CSV table of C-alpha atoms in Angstrom, one decimal:
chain,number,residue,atom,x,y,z
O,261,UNK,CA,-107.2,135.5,148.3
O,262,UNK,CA,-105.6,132.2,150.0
O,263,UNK,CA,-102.6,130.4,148.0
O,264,UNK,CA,-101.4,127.4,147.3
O,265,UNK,CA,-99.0,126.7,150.1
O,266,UNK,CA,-99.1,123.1,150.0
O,267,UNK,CA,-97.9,123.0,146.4
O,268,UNK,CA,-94.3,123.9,147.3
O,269,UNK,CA,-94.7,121.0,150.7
O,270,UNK,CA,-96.5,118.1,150.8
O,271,UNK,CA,-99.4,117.7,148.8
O,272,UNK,CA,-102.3,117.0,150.0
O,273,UNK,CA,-103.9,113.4,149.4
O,274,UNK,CA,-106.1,112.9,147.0
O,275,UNK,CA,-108.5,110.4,145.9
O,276,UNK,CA,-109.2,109.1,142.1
O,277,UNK,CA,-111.4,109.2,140.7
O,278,UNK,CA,-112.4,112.3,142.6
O,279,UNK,CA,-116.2,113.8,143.3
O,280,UNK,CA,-116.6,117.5,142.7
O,281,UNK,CA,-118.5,117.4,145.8
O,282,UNK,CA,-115.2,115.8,147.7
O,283,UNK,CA,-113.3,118.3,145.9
O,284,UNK,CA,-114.9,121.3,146.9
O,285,UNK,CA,-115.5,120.4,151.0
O,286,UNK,CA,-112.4,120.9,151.6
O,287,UNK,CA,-112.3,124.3,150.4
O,288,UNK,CA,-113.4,127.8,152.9
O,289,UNK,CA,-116.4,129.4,151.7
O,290,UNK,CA,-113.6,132.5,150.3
O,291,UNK,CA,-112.8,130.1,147.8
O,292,UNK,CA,-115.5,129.0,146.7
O,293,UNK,CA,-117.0,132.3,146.2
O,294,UNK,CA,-113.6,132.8,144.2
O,295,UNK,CA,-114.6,129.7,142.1
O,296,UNK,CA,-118.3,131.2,141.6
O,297,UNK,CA,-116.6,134.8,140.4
O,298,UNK,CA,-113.7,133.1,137.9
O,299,UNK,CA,-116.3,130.6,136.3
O,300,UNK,CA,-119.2,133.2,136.0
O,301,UNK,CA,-121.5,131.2,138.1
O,302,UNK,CA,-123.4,134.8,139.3
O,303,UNK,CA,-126.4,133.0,141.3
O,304,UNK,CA,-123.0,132.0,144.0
O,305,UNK,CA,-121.1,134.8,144.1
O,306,UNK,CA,-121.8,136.0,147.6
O,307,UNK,CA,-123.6,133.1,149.2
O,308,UNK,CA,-121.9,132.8,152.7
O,309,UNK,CA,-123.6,129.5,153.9
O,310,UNK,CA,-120.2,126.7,152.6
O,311,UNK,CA,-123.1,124.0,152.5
O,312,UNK,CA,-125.4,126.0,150.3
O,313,UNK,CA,-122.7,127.1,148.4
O,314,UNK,CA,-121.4,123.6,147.5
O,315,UNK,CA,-124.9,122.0,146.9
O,316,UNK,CA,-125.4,125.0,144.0
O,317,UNK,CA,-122.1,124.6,142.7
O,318,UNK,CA,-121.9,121.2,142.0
O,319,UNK,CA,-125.1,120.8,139.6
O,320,UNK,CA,-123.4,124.0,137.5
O,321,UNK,CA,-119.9,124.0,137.6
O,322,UNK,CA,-119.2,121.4,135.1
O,323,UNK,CA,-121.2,123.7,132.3
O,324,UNK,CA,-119.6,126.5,133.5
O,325,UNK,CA,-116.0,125.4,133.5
O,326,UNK,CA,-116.5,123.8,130.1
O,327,UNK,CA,-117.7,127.2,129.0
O,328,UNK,CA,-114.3,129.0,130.5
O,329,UNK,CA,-112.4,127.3,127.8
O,330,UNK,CA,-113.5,129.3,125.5
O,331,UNK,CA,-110.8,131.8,126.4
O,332,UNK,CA,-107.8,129.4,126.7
O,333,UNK,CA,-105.0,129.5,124.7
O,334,UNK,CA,-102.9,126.4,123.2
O,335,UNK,CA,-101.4,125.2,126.4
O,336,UNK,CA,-104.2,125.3,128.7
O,337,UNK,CA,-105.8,123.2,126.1
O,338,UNK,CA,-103.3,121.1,125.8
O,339,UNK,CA,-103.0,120.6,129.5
O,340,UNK,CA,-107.2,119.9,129.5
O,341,UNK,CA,-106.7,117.3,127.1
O,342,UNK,CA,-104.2,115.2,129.0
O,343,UNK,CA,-106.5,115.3,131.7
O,344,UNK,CA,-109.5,114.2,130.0
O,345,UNK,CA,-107.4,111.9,128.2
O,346,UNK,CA,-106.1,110.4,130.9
O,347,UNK,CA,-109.4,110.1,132.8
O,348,UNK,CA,-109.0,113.2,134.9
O,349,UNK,CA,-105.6,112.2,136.2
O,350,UNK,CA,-101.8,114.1,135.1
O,351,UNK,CA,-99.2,112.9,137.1
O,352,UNK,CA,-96.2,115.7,137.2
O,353,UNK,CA,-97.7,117.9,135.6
O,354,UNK,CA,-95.4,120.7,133.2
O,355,UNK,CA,-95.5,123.9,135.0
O,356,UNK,CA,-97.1,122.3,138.0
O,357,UNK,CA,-97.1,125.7,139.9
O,358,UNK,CA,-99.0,128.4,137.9
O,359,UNK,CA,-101.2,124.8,136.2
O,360,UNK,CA,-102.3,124.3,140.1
O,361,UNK,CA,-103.2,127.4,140.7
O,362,UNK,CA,-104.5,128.4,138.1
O,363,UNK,CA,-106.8,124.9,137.5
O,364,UNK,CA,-107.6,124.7,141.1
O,365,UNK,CA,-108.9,128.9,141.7
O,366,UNK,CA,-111.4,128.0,139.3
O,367,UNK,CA,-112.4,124.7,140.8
O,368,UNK,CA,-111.3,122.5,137.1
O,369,UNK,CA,-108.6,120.2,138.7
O,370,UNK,CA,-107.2,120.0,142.0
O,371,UNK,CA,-103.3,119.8,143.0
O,372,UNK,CA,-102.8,116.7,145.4
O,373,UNK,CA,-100.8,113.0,145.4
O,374,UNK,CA,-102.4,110.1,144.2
O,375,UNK,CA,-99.9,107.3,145.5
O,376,UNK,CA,-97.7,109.3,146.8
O,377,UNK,CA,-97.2,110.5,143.0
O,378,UNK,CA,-97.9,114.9,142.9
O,379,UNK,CA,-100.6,115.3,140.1
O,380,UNK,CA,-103.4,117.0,139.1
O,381,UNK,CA,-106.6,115.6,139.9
O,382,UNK,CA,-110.0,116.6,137.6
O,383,UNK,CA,-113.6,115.6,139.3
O,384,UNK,CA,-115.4,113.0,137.2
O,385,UNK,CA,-118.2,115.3,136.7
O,386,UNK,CA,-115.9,117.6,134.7
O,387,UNK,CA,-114.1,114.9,133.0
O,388,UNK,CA,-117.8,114.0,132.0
O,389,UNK,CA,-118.9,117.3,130.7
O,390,UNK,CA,-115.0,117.9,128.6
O,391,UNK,CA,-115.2,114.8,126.4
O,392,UNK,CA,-117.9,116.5,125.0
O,393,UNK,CA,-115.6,119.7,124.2
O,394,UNK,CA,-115.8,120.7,120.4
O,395,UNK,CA,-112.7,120.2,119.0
O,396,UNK,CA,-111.0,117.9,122.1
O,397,UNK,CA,-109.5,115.7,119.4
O,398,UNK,CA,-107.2,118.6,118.1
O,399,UNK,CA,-106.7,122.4,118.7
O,400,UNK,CA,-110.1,124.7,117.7
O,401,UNK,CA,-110.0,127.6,116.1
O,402,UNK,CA,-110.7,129.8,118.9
O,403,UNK,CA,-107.9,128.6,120.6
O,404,UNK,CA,-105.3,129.1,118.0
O,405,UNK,CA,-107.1,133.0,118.1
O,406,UNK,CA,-106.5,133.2,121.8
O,407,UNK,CA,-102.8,131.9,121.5
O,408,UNK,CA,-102.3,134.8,119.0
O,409,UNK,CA,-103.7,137.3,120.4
O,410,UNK,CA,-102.2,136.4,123.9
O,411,UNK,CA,-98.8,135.9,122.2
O,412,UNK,CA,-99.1,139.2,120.1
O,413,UNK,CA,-99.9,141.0,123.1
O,414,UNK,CA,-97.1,139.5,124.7
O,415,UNK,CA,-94.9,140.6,122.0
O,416,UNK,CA,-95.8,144.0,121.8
O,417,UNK,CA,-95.1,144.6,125.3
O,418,UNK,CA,-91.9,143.4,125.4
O,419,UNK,CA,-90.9,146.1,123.1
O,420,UNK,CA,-93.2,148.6,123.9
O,421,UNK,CA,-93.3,147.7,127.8
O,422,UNK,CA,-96.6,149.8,128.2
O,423,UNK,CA,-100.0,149.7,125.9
O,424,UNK,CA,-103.4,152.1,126.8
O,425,UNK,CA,-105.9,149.0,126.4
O,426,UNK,CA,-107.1,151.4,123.5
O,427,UNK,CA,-103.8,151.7,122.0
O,428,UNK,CA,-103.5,147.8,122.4
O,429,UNK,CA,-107.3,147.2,120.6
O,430,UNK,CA,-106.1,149.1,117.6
O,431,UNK,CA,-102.9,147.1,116.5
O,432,UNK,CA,-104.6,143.7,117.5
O,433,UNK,CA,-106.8,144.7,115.5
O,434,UNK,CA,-104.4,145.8,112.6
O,435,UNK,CA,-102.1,142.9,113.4
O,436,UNK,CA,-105.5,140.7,112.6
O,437,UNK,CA,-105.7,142.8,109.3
O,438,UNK,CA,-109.5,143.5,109.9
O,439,UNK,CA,-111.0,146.6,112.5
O,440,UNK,CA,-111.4,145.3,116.0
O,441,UNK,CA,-114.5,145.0,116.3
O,442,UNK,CA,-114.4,142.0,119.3
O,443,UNK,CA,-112.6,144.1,122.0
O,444,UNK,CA,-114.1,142.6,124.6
O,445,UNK,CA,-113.8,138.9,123.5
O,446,UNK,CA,-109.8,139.8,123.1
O,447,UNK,CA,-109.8,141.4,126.5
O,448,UNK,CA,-111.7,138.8,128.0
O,449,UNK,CA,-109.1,136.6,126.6
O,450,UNK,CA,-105.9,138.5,127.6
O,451,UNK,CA,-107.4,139.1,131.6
O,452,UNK,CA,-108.3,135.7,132.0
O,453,UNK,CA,-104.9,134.7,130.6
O,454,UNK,CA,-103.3,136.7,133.9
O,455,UNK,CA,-103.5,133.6,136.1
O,456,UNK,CA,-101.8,131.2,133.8
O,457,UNK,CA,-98.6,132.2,132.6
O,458,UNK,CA,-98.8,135.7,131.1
O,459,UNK,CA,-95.8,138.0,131.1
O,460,UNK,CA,-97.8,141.0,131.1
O,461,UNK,CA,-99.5,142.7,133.8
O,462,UNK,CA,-103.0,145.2,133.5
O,463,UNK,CA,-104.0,147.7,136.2
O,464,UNK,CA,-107.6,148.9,137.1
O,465,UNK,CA,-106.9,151.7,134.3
O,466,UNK,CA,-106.3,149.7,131.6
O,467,UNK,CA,-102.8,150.2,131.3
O,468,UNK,CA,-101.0,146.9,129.9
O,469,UNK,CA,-97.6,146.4,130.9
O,470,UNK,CA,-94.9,143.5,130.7
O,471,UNK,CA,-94.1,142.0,133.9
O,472,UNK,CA,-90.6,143.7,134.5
O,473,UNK,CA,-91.8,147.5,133.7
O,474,UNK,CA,-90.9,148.8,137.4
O,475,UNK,CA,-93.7,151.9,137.1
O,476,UNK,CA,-96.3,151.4,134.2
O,477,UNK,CA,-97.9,154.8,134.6
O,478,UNK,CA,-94.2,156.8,135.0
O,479,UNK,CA,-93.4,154.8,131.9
O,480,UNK,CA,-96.3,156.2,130.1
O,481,UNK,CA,-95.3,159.2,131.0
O,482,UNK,CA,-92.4,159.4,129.7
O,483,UNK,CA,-93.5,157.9,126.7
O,484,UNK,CA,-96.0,160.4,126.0
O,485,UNK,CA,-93.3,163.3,126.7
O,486,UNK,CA,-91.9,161.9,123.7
O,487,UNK,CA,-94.4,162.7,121.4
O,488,UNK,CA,-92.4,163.4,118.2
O,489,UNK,CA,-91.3,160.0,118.6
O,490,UNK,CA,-92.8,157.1,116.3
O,491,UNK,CA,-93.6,153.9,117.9
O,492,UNK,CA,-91.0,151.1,116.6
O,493,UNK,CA,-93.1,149.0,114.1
O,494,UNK,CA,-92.5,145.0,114.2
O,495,UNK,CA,-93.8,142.7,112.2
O,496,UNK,CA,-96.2,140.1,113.2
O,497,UNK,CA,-94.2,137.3,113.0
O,498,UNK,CA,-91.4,139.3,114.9
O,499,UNK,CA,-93.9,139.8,117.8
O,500,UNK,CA,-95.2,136.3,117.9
O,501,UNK,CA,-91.7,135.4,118.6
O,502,UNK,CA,-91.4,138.2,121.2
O,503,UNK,CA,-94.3,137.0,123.0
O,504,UNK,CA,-93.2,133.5,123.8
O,505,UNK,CA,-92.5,133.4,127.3
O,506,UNK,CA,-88.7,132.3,127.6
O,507,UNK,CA,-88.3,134.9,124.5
O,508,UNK,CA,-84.5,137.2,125.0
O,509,UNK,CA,-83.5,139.6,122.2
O,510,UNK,CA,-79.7,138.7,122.3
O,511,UNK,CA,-77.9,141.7,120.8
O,512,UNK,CA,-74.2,140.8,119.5
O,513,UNK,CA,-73.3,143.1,122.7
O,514,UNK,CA,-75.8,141.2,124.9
O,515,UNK,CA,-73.6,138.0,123.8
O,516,UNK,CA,-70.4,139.7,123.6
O,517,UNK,CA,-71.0,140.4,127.9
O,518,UNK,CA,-72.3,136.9,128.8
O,519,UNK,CA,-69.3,135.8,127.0
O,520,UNK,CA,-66.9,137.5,128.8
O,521,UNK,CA,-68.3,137.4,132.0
O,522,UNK,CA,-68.1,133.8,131.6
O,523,UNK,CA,-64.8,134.2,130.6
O,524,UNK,CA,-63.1,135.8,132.8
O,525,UNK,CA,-65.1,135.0,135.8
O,526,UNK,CA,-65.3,131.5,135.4
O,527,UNK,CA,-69.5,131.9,135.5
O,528,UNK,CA,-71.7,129.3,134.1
O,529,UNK,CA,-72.6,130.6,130.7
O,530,UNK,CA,-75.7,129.8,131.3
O,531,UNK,CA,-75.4,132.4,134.3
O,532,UNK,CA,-73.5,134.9,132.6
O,533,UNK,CA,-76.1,135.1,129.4
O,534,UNK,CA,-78.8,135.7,132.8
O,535,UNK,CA,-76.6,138.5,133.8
O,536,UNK,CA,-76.5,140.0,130.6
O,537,UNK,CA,-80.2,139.6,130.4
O,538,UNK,CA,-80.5,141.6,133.8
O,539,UNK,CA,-78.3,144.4,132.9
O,540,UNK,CA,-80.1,144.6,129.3
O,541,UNK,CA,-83.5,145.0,131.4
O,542,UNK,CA,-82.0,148.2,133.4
O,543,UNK,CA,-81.8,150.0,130.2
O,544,UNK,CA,-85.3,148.9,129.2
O,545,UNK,CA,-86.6,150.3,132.3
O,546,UNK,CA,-84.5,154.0,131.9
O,547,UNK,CA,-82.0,153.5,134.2
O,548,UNK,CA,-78.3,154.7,133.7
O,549,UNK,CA,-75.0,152.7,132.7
O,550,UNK,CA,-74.1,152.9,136.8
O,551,UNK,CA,-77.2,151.2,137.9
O,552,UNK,CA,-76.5,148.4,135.3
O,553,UNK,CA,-72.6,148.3,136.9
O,554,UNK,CA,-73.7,148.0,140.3
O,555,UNK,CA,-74.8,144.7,139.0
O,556,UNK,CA,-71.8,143.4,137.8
O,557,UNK,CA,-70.1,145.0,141.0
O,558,UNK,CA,-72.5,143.2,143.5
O,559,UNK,CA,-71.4,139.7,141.3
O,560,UNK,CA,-68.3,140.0,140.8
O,561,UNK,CA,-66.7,143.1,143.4
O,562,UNK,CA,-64.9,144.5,140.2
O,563,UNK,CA,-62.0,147.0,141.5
O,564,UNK,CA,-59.4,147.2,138.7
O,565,UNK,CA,-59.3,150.1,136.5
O,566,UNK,CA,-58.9,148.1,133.6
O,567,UNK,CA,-61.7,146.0,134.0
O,568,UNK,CA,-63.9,149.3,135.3
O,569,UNK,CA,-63.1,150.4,131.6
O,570,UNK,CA,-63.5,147.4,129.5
O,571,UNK,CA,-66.9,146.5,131.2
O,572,UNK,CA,-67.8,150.1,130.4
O,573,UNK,CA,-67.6,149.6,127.4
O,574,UNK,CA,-69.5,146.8,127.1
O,575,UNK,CA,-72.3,148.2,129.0
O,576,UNK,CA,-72.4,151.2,127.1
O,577,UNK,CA,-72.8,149.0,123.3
O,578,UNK,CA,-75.3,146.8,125.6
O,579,UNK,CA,-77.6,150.0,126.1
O,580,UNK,CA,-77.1,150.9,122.5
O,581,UNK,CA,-78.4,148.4,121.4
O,582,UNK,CA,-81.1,147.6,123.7
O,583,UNK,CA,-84.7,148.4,122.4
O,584,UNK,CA,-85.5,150.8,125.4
O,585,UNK,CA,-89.3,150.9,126.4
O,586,UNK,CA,-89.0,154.9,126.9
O,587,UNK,CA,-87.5,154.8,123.3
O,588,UNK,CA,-90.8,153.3,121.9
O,589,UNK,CA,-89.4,150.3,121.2
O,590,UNK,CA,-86.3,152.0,119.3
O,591,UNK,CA,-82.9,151.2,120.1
O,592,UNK,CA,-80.4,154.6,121.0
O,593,UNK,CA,-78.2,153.5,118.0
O,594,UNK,CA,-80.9,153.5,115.4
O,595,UNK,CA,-82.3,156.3,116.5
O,596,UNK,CA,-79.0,158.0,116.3
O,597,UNK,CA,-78.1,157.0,113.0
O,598,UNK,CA,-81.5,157.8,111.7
O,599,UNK,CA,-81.2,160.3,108.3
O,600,UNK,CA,-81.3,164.3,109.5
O,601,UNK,CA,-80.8,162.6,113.6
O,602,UNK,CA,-83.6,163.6,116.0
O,603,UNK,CA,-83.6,166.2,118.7
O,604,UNK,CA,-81.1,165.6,121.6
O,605,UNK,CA,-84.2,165.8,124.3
O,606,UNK,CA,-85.7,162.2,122.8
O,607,UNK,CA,-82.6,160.1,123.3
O,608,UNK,CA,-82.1,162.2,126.7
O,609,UNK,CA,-82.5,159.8,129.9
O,610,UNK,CA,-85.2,162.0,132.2
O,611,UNK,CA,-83.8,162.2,136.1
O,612,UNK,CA,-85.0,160.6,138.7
O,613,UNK,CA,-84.3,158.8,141.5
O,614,UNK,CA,-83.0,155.1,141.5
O,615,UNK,CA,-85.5,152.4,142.0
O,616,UNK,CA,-84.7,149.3,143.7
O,617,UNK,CA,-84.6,146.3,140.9
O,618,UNK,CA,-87.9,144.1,140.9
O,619,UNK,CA,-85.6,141.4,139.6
O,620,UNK,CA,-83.4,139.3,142.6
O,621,UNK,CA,-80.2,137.6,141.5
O,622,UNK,CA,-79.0,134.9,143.4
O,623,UNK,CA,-76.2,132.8,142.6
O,624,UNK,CA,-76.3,134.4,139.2
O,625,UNK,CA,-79.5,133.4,138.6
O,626,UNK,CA,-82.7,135.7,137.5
O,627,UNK,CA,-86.1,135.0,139.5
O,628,UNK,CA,-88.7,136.0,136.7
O,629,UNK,CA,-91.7,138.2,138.2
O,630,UNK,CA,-93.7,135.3,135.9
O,631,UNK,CA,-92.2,132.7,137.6
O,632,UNK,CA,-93.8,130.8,140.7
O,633,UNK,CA,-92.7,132.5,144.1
O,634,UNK,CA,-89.4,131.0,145.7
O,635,UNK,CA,-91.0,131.0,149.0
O,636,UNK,CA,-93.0,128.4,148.4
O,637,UNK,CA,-96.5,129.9,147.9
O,638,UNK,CA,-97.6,128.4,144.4
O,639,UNK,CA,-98.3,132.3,143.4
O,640,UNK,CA,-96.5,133.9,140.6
O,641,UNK,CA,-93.5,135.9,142.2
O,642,UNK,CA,-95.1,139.6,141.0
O,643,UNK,CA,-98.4,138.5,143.0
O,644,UNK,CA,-96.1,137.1,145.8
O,645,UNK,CA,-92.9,138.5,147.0
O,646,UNK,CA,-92.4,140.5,144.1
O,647,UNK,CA,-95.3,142.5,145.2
O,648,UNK,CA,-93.1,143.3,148.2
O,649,UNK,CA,-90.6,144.3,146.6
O,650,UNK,CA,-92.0,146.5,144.5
């Protein structure tokens, strides 16, 4: 699949208004077979000739982009009716990276500078064909479904960190407070959602996973080692507000280590609360108190005893607290507390060997595997980079 490398340079000139057909010549005949796969167009899928792929998608591509809409969520939608809005032109456009590259793969709008300005640029064929969207005028009703369903998901894989897609159909469902009996619509929903924005990830098994789970299957298996163990239950409105993207569950110990890392070490606390956020995500992922230090120590090169003990501490009420992904969503302490306790082996941490963190820190700061790739590529750093380095 080519990227976007001109999205983190110069962008390309565009005109405006803008032809489909001058939007698409540009393009190798890879990507517009990518635009024929993404959009469902299935009588272009493999046609190699570049001029006989362009003369058969312009003619259907407007239809069939209008009719990919139907699995957007609320800011896709948003961004759609800007564009229309605006005559198929959004100068600086909000989340310009994963927006592009998303937009662009499937051939809607194209990233570019219109006088010397970076926007987004849609054909007038396709500004055409969405004025005549149902619903353009405000937010439709399949929308606000996909937003939920997108956002629930989102929700329970931040607590859960891994979902069978069969496991994941059943609490939609319940969540919905009817039987799922749509499963493929939602999926539909929640796979075409990966481009744009999603913090979760799903491999060729169906196994759904949020974007920092290091090993989806290992975590599954640990997971299903625990088997007297209840999933957590959350409510819905808790896992809406899990599943909006800049969501952090900040514990009173997650706060009391941003604030004294910012404290004593002089650290933005912006920076610090990061930090915090970073060591909170080893426990998620199983890993011990030391692996969450060696953190701290590659910040900070902590050598006192004192400060070796205090920061201990800290760390260890940090993983308490944390709702650990091989805990089911449970935090240690509740579990501990629980009436009648619960057999040693379920709170016990299984061995294994350490794992090198998915998550870079530089200058204090976290680079999200959901956030666009720092080298420059337009891609989402776990499709990037982050690929790499796992």
């Amino acid at each position: 699949m080519e990227n976007l490398k001109s999205l983190d340079g110069e962008w390309p000139a565009l005109s405006w208004p803008l032809s489909l057909q001058d939007a698409l010549s540009p393009l190798t005949t890879e990507m517009l077979q990518r635009i024929a796969r993404l959009l469902l167009i299935y009588d272009w899928m493999k046609e190699d000739d570049k001029e006989a792929l362009i003369r058969g998608l312009v003619p259907a591509m407007a239809d069939y982009a209008a009719a990919s809409t139907e699995l957007w969520d609320e800011e896709r939608w948003t961004l759609i009716r800007k564009l229309v809005k605006n005559n198929g032109l959004l100068a600086n456009p909000p989340q310009s990276g994963p927006a592009a590259y998303y937009l662009r793969e499937r051939g809607i709008a194209f990233p570019g500078q219109v006088n010397g300005i970076k926007s987004l640029v849609m054909p007038a064929e396709l500004v055409e064909r969405f004025v005549k969207l149902e619903g353009l005028s405000g937010t439709p009703a399949h929308v606000k479904r996909n937003t939920e369903a997108i956002r629930l998901t989102q929700g329970l894989l931040y607590y859960y960190g891994v979902l069978p897609e069969t496991e994941l159909e059943e609490r939609l469902g319940a969540l919905a407070g009817q039987p799922s009996d749509d499963g493929r619509d939602v999926f539909e929903v929640l796979v075409d959602a990966l481009d744009f924005r999603a913090t979760y990830d799903a491999d060729e098994d169906g196994l759904y996973s949020n974007l920092d789970v290091e090993d989806p299957q290992e975590l599954l298996h640990l997971q299903q080692a625990r088997g007297e163990l209840e999933y957590r239950e959350f409510t819905k409105a808790e896992l809406l507000k899990a599943g909006e993207p800049e969501f952090v569950e900040r514990t009173k110990a997650h706060q009391e280590l941003a604030d004294y890392l910012s404290r004593e070490y002089a650290v933005d606390r912006q920076e610090a609360d990061v930090i915090a956020e970073i060591c909170a995500d080893t426990f998620k992922n199983g890993k011990s108190m030391s692996a969450a230090f060696e953190i701290l120590q590659f910040e900070f090169s902590i050598e006192d005893d004192r400060t070796i003990e205090e920061i201990a501490g800290m760390l260890a009420r940090l993983n308490n607290s944390t709702r650990q992904w091989v805990l089911k969503g449970h935090r240690p302490d509740e579990l501990s507390s629980s009436a009648g306790g619960i057999p040693s082996n379920v709170l016990a941490m299984p061995q294994r060997p350490h794992q090198a963190d998915v998550i870079s820190i530089q200058t204090g700061r976290k680079i999200g595997r959901n956030d666009p790739c720092p080298c420059g590529s337009g891609k989402k750093f776990k499709k990037c980079c982050g690929a790499v380095a796992d």
